[in-house]
CSV table of C-alpha atoms and ligand atoms in Angstrom, one decimal:
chain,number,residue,atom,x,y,z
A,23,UNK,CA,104.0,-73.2,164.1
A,24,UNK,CA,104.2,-76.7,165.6
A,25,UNK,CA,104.6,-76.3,169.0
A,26,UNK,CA,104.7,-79.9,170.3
A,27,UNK,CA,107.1,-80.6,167.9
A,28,UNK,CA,109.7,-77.6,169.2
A,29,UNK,CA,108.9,-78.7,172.4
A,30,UNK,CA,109.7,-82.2,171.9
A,31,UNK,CA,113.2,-80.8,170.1
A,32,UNK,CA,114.6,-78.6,173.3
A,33,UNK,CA,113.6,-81.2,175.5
A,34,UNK,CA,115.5,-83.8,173.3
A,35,UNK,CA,118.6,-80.8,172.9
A,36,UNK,CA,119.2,-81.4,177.1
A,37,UNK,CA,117.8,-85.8,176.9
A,38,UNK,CA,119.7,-88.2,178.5
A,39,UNK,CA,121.9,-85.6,180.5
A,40,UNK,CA,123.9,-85.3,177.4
A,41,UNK,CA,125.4,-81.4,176.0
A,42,UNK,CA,125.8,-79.1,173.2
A,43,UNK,CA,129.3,-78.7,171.3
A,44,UNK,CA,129.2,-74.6,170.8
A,45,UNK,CA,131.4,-74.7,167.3
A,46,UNK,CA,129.8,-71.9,165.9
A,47,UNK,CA,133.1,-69.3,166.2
A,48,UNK,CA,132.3,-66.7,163.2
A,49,UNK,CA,135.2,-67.1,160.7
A,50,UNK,CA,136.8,-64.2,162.2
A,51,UNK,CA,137.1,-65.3,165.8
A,52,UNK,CA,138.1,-69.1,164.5
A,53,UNK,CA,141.1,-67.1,162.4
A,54,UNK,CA,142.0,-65.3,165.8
A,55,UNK,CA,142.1,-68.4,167.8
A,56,UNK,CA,144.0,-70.2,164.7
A,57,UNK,CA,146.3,-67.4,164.3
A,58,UNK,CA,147.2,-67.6,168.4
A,59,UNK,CA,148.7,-71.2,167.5
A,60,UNK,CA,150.4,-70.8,164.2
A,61,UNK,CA,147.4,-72.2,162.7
A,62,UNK,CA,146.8,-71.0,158.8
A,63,UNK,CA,143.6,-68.5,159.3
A,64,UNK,CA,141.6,-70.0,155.8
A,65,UNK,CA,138.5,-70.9,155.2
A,66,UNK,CA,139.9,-74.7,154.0
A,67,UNK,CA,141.5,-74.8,157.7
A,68,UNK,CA,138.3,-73.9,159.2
A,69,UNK,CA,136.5,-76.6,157.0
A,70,UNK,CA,139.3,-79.3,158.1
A,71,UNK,CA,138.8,-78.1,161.8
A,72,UNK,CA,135.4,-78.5,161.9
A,73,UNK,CA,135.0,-81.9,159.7
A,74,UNK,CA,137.4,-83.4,162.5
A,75,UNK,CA,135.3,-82.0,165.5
A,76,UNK,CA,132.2,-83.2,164.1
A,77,UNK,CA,133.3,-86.7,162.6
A,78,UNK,CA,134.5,-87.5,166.7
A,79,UNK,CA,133.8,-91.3,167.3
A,80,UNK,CA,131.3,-91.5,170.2
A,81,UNK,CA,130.8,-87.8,170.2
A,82,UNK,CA,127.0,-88.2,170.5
A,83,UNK,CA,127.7,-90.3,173.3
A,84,UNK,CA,127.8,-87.4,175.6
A,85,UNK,CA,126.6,-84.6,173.2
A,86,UNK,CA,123.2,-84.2,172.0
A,87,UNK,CA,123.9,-81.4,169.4
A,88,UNK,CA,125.8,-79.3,167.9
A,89,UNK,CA,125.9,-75.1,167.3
A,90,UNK,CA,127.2,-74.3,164.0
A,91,UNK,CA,127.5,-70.8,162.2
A,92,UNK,CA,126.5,-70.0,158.8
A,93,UNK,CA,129.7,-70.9,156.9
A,94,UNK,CA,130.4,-74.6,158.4
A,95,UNK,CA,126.6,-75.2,158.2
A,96,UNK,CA,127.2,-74.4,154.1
A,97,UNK,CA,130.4,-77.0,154.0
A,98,UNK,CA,130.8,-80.5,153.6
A,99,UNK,CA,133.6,-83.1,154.6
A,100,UNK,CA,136.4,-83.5,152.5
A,101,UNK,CA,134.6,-86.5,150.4
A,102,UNK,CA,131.4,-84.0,149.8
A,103,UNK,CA,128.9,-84.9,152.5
A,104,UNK,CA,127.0,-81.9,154.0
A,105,UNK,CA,128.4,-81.6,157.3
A,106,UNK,CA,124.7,-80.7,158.3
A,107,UNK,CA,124.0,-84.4,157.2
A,108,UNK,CA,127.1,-86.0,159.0
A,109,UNK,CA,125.9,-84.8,162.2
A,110,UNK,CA,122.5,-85.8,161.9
A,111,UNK,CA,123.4,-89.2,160.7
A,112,UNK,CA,125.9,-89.1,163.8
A,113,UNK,CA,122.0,-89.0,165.7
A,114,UNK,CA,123.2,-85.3,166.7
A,115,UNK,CA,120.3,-82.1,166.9
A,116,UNK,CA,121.8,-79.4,164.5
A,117,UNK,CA,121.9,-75.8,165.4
A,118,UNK,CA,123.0,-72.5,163.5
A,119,UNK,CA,124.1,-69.4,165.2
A,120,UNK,CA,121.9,-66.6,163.5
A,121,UNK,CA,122.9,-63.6,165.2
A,122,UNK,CA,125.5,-61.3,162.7
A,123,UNK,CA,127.4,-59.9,165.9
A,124,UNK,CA,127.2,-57.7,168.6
A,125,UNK,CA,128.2,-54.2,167.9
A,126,UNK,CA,128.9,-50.8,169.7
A,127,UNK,CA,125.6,-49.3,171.3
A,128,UNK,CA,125.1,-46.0,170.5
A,129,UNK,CA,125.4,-43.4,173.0
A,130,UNK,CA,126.9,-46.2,175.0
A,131,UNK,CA,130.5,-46.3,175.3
A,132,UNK,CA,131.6,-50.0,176.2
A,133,UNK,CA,128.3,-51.5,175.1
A,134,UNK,CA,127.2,-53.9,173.0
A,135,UNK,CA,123.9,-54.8,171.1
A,136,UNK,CA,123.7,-58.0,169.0
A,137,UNK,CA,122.1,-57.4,165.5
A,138,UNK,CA,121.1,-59.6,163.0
A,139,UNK,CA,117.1,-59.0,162.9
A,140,UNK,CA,117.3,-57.8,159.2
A,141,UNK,CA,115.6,-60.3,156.7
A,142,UNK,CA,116.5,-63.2,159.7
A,143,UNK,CA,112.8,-64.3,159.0
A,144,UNK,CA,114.1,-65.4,155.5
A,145,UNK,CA,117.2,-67.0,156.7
A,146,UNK,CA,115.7,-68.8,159.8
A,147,UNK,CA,113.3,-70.1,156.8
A,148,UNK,CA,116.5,-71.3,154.6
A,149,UNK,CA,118.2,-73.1,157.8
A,150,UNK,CA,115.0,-74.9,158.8
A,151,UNK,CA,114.4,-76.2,154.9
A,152,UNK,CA,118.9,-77.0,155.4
A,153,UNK,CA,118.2,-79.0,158.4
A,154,UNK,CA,118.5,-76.9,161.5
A,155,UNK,CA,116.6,-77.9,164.5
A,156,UNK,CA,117.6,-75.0,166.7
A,157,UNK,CA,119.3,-72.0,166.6
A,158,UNK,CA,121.4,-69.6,168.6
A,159,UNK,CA,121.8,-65.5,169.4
A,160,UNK,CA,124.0,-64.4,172.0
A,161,UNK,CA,124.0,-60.7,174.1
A,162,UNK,CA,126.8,-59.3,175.6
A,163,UNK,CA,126.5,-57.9,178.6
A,164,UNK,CA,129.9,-55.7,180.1
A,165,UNK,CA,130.2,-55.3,183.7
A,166,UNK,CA,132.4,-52.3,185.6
A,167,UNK,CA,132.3,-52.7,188.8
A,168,UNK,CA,135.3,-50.2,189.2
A,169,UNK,CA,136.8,-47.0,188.0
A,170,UNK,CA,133.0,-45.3,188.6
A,171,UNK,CA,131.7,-47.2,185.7
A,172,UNK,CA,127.9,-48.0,185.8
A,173,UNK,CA,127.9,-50.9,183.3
A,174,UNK,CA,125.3,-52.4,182.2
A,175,UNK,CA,123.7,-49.6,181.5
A,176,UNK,CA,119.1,-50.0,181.2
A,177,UNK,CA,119.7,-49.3,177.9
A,178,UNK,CA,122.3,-51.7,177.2
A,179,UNK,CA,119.8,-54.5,179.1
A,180,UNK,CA,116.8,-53.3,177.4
A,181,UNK,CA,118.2,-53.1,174.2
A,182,UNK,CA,119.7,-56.6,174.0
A,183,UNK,CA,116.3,-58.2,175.8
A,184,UNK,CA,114.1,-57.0,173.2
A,185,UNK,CA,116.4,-58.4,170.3
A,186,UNK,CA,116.6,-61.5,171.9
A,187,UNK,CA,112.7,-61.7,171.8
A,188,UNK,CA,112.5,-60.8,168.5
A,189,UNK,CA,114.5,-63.5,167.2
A,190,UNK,CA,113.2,-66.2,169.3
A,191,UNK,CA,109.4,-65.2,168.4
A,192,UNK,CA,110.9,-65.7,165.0
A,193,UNK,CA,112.4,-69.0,165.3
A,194,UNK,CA,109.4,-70.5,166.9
A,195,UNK,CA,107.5,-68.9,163.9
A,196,UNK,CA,110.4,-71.1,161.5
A,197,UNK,CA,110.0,-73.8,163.4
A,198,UNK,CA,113.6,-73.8,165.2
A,199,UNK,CA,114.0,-73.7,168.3
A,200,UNK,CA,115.7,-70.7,169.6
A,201,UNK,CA,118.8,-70.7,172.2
A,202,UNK,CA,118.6,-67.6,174.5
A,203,UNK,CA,121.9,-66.4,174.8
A,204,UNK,CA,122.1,-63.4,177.6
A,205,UNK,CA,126.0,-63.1,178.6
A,206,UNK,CA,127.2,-61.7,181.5
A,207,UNK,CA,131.2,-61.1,180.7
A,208,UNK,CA,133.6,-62.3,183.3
A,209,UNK,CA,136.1,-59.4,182.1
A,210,UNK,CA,136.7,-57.6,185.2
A,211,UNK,CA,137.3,-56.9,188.8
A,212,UNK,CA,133.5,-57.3,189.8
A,213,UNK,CA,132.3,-60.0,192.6
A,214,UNK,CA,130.7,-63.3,192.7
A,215,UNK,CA,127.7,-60.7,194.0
A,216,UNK,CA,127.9,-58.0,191.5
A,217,UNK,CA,127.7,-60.9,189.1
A,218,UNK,CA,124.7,-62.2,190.8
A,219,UNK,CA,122.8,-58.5,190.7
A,220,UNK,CA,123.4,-58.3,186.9
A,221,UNK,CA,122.7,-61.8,185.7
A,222,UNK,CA,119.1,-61.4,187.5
A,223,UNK,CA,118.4,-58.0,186.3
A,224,UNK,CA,119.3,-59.3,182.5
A,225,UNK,CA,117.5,-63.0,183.0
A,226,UNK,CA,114.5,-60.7,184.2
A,227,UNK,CA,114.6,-58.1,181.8
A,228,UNK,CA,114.8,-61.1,178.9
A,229,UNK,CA,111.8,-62.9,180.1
A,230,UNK,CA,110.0,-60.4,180.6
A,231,UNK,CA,110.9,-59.3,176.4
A,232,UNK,CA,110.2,-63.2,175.6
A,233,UNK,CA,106.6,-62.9,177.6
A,234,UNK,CA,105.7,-59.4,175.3
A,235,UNK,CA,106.9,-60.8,172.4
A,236,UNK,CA,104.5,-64.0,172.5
A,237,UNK,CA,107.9,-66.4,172.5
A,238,UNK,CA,106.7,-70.2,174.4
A,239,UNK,CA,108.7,-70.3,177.0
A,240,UNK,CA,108.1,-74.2,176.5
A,241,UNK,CA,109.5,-74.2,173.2
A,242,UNK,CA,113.8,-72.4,174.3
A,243,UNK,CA,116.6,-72.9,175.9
A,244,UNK,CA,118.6,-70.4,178.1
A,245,UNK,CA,122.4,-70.4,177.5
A,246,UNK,CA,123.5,-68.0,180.6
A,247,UNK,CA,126.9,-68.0,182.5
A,248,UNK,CA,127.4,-69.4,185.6
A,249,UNK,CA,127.1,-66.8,188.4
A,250,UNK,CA,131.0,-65.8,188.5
A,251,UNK,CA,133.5,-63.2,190.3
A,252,UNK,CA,135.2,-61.4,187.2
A,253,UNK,CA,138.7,-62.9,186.1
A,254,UNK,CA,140.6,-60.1,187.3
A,255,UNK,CA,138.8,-59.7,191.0
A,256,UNK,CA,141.0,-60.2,194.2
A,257,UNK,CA,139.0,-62.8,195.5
A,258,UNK,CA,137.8,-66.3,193.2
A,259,UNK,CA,135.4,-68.4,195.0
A,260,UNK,CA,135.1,-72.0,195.5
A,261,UNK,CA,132.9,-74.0,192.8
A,262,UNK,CA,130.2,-74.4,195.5
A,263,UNK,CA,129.8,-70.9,196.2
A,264,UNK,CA,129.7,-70.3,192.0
A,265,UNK,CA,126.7,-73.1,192.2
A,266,UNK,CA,124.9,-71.6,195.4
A,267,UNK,CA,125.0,-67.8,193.7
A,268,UNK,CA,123.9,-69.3,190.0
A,269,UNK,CA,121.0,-71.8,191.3
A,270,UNK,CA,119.8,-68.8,193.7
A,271,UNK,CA,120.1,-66.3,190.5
A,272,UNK,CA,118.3,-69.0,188.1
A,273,UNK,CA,115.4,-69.8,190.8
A,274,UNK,CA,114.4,-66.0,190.9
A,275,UNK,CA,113.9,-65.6,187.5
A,276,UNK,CA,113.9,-68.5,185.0
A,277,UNK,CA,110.4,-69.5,185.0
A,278,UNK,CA,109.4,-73.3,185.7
A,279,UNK,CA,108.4,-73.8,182.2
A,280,UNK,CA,111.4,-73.2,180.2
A,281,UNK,CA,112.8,-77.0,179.7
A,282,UNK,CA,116.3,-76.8,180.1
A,283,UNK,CA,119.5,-74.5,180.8
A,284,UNK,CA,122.8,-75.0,179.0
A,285,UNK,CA,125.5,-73.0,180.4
A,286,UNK,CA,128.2,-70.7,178.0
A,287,UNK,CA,132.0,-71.8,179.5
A,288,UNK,CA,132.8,-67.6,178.8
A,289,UNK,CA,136.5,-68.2,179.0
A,290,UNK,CA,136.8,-70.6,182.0
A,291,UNK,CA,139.6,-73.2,181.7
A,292,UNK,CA,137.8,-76.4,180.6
A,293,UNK,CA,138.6,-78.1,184.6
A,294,UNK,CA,136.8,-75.2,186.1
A,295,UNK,CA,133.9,-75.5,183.8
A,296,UNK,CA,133.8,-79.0,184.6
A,297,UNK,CA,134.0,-78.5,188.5
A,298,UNK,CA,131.5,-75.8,188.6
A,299,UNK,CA,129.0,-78.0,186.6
A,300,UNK,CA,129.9,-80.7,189.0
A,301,UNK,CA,129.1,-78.6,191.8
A,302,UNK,CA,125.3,-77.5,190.6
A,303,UNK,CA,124.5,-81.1,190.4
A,304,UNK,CA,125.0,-81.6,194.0
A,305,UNK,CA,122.8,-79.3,195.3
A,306,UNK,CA,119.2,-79.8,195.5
A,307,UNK,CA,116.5,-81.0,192.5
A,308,UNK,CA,116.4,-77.6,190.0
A,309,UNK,CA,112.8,-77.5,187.8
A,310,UNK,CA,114.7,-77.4,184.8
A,311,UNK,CA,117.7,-80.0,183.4
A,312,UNK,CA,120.9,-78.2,183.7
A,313,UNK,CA,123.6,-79.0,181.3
A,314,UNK,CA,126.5,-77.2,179.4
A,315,UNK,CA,126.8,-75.6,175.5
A,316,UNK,CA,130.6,-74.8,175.9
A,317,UNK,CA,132.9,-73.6,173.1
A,318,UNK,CA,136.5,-73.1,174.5
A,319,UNK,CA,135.8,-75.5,177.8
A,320,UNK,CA,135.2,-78.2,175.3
A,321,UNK,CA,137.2,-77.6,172.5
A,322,UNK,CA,140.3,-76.7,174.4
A,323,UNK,CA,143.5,-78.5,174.5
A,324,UNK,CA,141.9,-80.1,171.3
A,325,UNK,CA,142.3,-77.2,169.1
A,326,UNK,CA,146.0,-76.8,170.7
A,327,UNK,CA,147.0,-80.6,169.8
A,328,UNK,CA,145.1,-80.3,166.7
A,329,UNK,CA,148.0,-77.4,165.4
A,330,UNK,CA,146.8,-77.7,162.0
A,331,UNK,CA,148.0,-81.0,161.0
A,332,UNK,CA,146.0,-84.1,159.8
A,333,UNK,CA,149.0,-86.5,161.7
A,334,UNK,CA,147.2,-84.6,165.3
A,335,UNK,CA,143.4,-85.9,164.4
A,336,UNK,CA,143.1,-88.9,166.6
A,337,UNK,CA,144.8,-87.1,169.4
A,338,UNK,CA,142.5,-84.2,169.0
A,339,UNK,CA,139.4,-85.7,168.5
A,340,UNK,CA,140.6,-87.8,171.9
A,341,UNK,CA,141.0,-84.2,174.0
A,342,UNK,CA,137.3,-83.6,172.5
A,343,UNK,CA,135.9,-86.4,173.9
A,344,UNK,CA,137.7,-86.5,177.3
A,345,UNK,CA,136.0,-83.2,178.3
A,346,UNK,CA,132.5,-84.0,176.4
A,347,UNK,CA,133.3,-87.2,179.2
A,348,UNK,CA,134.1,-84.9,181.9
A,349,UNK,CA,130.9,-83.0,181.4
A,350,UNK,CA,128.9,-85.4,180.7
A,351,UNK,CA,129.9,-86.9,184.3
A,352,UNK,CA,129.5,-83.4,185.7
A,353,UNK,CA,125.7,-83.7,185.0
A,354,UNK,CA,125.5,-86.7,187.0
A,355,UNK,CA,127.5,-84.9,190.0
A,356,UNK,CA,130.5,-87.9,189.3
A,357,UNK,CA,133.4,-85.4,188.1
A,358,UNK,CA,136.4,-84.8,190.0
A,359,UNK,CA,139.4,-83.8,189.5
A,360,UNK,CA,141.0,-87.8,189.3
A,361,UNK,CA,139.1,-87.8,185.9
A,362,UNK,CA,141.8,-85.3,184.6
A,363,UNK,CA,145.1,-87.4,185.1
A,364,UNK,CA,144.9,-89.4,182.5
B,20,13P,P1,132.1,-70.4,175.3
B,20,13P,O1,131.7,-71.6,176.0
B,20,13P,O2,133.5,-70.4,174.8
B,20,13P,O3,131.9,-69.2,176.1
B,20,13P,O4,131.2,-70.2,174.0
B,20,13P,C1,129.9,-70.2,174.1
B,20,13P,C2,129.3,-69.9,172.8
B,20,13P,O5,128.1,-69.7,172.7
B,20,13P,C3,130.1,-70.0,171.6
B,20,13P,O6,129.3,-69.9,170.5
């Protein structure tokens, strides 16, 4: 393992306060979000889709790489060039989402664990000799706060830390660097607090995992949510209060040495996204870069103007880059909501 050189790559993933494009939907959740717009659910579509995201003008402008999963890594643009190569040659970091889901816990009803740990050594291997430079797992993590329910359960925390160590000591052993991916759903009626509770006992419980395991904790990024009341709870809070509640959370247990954080979106419109990113870069100096890996927050209205047709592109690929714009001026604390009329 070449550690300066995986070092070197997640410092240049969060460079120049630029941030990841999360495109890496499994063909099954792109069909579901295709499917909710009328959109053919085909493996062409998908291809066509993902060409247009990735062939953006000025995408690398404001985004320093990309997250692919394993079937757009293996396609190519309509001409026959690798997509892998059109986004390095675009000067972007290429990433591959390795995990192959998260699935029902045993014995714990309404809990997930992510698997994909089964010959991963030998695909991290393939990726690396493809082109990756980094690559991505992400835990689930339910929270119910109501009803009696007692989620996450130890098991469900302990169970997801421990994969996510295992692949990342894996990665670094590829030579990729890993993205650690702990999610704290904002299904539910929980607080901004309860939030807060479970996103430091996870972040705790996955460092510690990355610290057994051997994992440099120079050598990852962290991919959490933003500290966050659950969609469905009474009271929302105001975008300060999200970045008081998720820079408190971070500073208690994201150790000094990790060298960056790029936030998930988890189903926040792409505004709020933008606003709360805003807000964490106008409080104090944080150890680490803090910057944004967002799926929907970025690719959302795009996919909706998109609608399948080839007549949409330019539109589309505008949408893209007018919230990789707003983002990118969220990291320098220069968002607002002006930036949205347009
Ligand atoms: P969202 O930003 O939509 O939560 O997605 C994050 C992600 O990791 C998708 O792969």
């Amino acid at each position: 393992m070449n550690l300066q050189a995986l070092i070197e790559t997640a410092q240049a993933m969060v460079a120049g306060g630029k941030g990841l494009l999360a495109m890496d939907e499994s063909p099954g959740t792109c069909n579901r979000r295709f499917e909710a717009l009328g959109i053919a659910p085909s493996a062409e579509m998908r291809r066509a889709y993902r060409e247009l995201l990735l062939s953006t003008p000025e995408l690398g402008s404001c985004i320093s790489g990309v997250i692919l999963c394993d079937e757009t890594f293996g396609q190519a643009t309509a001409e026959g060039t690798p997509f892998v190569q059109l986004a390095r040659d675009a000067g972007l970091l290429v990433g591959i989402k390795v995990d192959t889901g998260a699935k029902a816990l045993a014995l714990r009803s309404g809990e997930k664990v992510t698997e994909g740990l089964d010959g991963l050594r030998e695909r991290l291997q393939a990726y690396a000799e493809t082109g990756a430079h980094f690559a991505k797992w992400r835990a689930v993590i339910a929270v119910n706060a109501v009803d009696g329910g007692h989620l996450p359960s130890a098991a469900c925390i302990a169970a997801n830390a421990q994969a996510l160590a295992r692949y990342a000591a894996l990665c670094q052993e590829a030579g990729l660097v890993p993205i650690i991916e702990p999610e704290v759903l904002m299904t539910g009626t929980h607080t901004l607090a309860h939030c807060q509770a479970v996103t430091e006992a996870l972040l705790r419980e996955v460092f510690e995992a990355l610290t057994l395991q051997g994992v440099a904790l120079e050598a990852l990024i962290l991919k959490p949510n933003m500290v966050i009341a659950g969609l469905a709870a009474p009271t929302q809070n105001t975008a300060d209060e999200v970045a008081h509640a998720t820079l408190q959370c971070l500073r208690r247990v994201v150790p000094a040495a990790v060298p960056g954080i790029t936030f998930l979106s988890g189903g926040q419109s792409g505004e709020l996204a933008s606003s709360r990113l805003n807000a964490l870069h106008l409080r104090p100096h944080t150890p680490w870069p803090l910057s944004f890996s967002f799926a929907r927050a970025l690719q959302h209205p795009a996919l909706d103007i998109w609608d399948g047709q080839d007549a949409n592109r330019a539109a589309t690929q505008k949408a893209l880059m007018h919230r990789a714009r707003c983002n990118f001026a969220a990291l320098r604390g220069e968002y607002s909501a002006a930036m949205e009329v347009r």
